[in-house]
PDB file of C-alpha atoms in Angstrom:
ATOM      1  CA  UNK A1010      -0.182  -0.140   0.185  1.00 49.00           C
ATOM      2  CA  UNK A1011       3.060   2.243   0.716  1.00 52.00           C
ATOM      3  CA  UNK A1012       4.210   1.931  -2.694  1.00 57.00           C
ATOM      4  CA  UNK A1013       0.988   2.692  -4.295  1.00 49.00           C
ATOM      5  CA  UNK A1014       0.520   6.151  -2.165  1.00 50.00           C
ATOM      6  CA  UNK A1015       4.002   7.195  -3.029  1.00 49.00           C
ATOM      7  CA  UNK A1016       3.526   6.274  -7.223  1.00 50.00           C
ATOM      8  CA  UNK A1017      -0.028   8.350  -6.779  1.00 47.00           C
ATOM      9  CA  UNK A1018       1.347  11.569  -5.264  1.00 48.00           C
ATOM     10  CA  UNK A1019       4.147  11.963  -7.844  1.00 51.00           C
ATOM     11  CA  UNK A1020       1.684  12.681 -10.868  1.00 56.00           C
ATOM     12  CA  UNK A1021      -0.344  14.869  -8.513  1.00 53.00           C
ATOM     13  CA  UNK A1022       2.219  16.898  -7.478  1.00 47.00           C
ATOM     14  CA  UNK A1023       3.582  17.223 -11.214  1.00 49.00           C
ATOM     15  CA  UNK A1024       0.142  18.245 -11.715  1.00 53.00           C
ATOM     16  CA  UNK A1025      -0.051  21.070  -9.112  1.00 51.00           C
ATOM     17  CA  UNK A1026       3.206  22.371 -10.041  1.00 48.00           C
ATOM     18  CA  UNK A1027       2.178  22.567 -13.420  1.00 45.00           C
ATOM     19  CA  UNK A1028      -0.765  24.581 -12.383  1.00 43.00           C
ATOM     20  CA  UNK A1029       0.812  27.000 -10.444  1.00 39.00           C
ATOM     21  CA  UNK A1030       3.732  27.950 -13.285  1.00 39.00           C
ATOM     22  CA  UNK A1031       0.948  28.280 -15.935  1.00 36.00           C
ATOM     23  CA  UNK A1032      -1.120  30.839 -12.773  1.00 35.00           C
ATOM     24  CA  UNK A1033       1.972  32.628 -12.603  1.00 34.00           C
ATOM     25  CA  UNK A1034       2.695  33.122 -16.325  1.00 35.00           C
ATOM     26  CA  UNK A1035      -0.882  34.217 -16.612  1.00 35.00           C
ATOM     27  CA  UNK A1036      -0.439  36.756 -13.859  1.00 34.00           C
ATOM     28  CA  UNK A1037       2.865  38.202 -15.178  1.00 39.00           C
ATOM     29  CA  UNK A1038       1.152  38.680 -19.005  1.00 41.00           C
ATOM     30  CA  UNK A1039      -2.047  40.364 -17.273  1.00 42.00           C
ATOM     31  CA  UNK A1040      -0.085  42.523 -14.808  1.00 45.00           C
ATOM     32  CA  UNK A1041       2.534  43.415 -16.698  1.00 44.00           C
ATOM     33  CA  UNK A1042       3.170  46.759 -14.859  1.00 54.00           C
ATOM     34  CA  UNK A1043       4.610  45.036 -12.028  1.00 59.00           C
ATOM     35  CA  UNK A1044       7.285  43.148 -14.246  1.00 63.00           C
ATOM     36  CA  UNK A1045      10.067  45.795 -14.126  1.00 70.00           C
ATOM     37  CA  UNK A1046      12.476  43.172 -16.696  1.00 85.00           C
ATOM     38  CA  UNK A1047      10.091  43.141 -19.438  1.00 89.00           C
ATOM     39  CA  UNK A1048      10.885  44.936 -22.525  1.00 92.00           C
ATOM     40  CA  UNK A1049       7.356  45.587 -25.039  1.00 93.00           C
ATOM     41  CA  UNK A1050       8.427  44.695 -28.528  1.00 95.00           C
ATOM     42  CA  UNK A1051       6.317  46.011 -31.108  1.00 95.00           C
ATOM     43  CA  UNK A1052       5.424  45.433 -35.191  1.00 95.00           C
ATOM     44  CA  UNK A1053       7.454  47.139 -37.532  1.00 95.00           C
ATOM     45  CA  UNK A1054       3.759  47.472 -39.756  1.00 95.00           C
ATOM     46  CA  UNK A1055       1.542  50.642 -38.442  1.00 93.00           C
ATOM     47  CA  UNK A1056      -1.765  49.991 -36.976  1.00 93.00           C
ATOM     48  CA  UNK A1057      -4.680  52.349 -37.732  1.00 92.00           C
ATOM     49  CA  UNK A1058      -7.856  53.392 -37.291  1.00 92.00           C
ATOM     50  CA  UNK A1059      -9.752  56.441 -38.403  1.00 90.00           C
ATOM     51  CA  UNK A1060      -8.276  59.082 -36.212  1.00 93.00           C
ATOM     52  CA  UNK A1061      -4.687  57.768 -35.253  1.00 94.00           C
ATOM     53  CA  UNK A1062      -1.754  55.042 -36.124  1.00 94.00           C
ATOM     54  CA  UNK A1063       0.753  53.503 -34.208  1.00 96.00           C
ATOM     55  CA  UNK A1064       2.865  50.430 -33.705  1.00 96.00           C
ATOM     56  CA  UNK A1065       1.021  47.072 -31.721  1.00 96.00           C
ATOM     57  CA  UNK A1066       2.944  45.171 -29.157  1.00 96.00           C
ATOM     58  CA  UNK A1067       3.668  41.822 -30.512  1.00 94.00           C
ATOM     59  CA  UNK A1068       5.008  40.695 -26.996  1.00 93.00           C
ATOM     60  CA  UNK A1069       1.408  39.614 -25.755  1.00 91.00           C
ATOM     61  CA  UNK A1070       0.679  43.138 -24.141  1.00 93.00           C
ATOM     62  CA  UNK A1071      -2.024  45.754 -25.158  1.00 92.00           C
ATOM     63  CA  UNK A1072       0.085  48.339 -25.304  1.00 94.00           C
ATOM     64  CA  UNK A1073       1.317  50.964 -28.113  1.00 94.00           C
ATOM     65  CA  UNK A1074       4.145  52.705 -29.258  1.00 95.00           C
ATOM     66  CA  UNK A1075       4.404  55.654 -31.531  1.00 94.00           C
ATOM     67  CA  UNK A1076       0.751  56.533 -31.590  1.00 95.00           C
ATOM     68  CA  UNK A1077      -0.003  60.078 -33.378  1.00 94.00           C
ATOM     69  CA  UNK A1078      -2.793  61.560 -35.461  1.00 94.00           C
ATOM     70  CA  UNK A1079      -3.127  61.367 -39.128  1.00 92.00           C
ATOM     71  CA  UNK A1080      -1.968  64.313 -41.156  1.00 93.00           C
ATOM     72  CA  UNK A1081      -2.881  65.022 -44.454  1.00 89.00           C
ATOM     73  CA  UNK A1082      -0.489  68.164 -45.252  1.00 91.00           C
ATOM     74  CA  UNK A1083      -0.302  67.505 -49.179  1.00 93.00           C
ATOM     75  CA  UNK A1084      -4.092  66.726 -49.145  1.00 89.00           C
ATOM     76  CA  UNK A1085      -3.758  63.617 -51.134  1.00 89.00           C
ATOM     77  CA  UNK A1086      -6.244  61.626 -48.736  1.00 84.00           C
ATOM     78  CA  UNK A1087      -3.570  59.845 -47.080  1.00 84.00           C
ATOM     79  CA  UNK A1088      -1.606  60.207 -43.867  1.00 86.00           C
ATOM     80  CA  UNK A1089       1.872  61.861 -44.412  1.00 82.00           C
TER      81      UNK A1089
END
């Protein structure tokens, strides 16, 4: 019976450890403000809407870089 208990404990402990690791990862991604070592990375292509354009993060966070309003100084209907 003792061997059976030990054999049963190992998979349970492994599942608990994996669950904790996944939870910690999700918290780090969700709460990026507390992770001082993380450097956001951004797409090189522009993302835009009717009013602004920006580089969207591609590191799993919902942050923007270089956001600015559209300008059309030469009046060709395109953002300069």
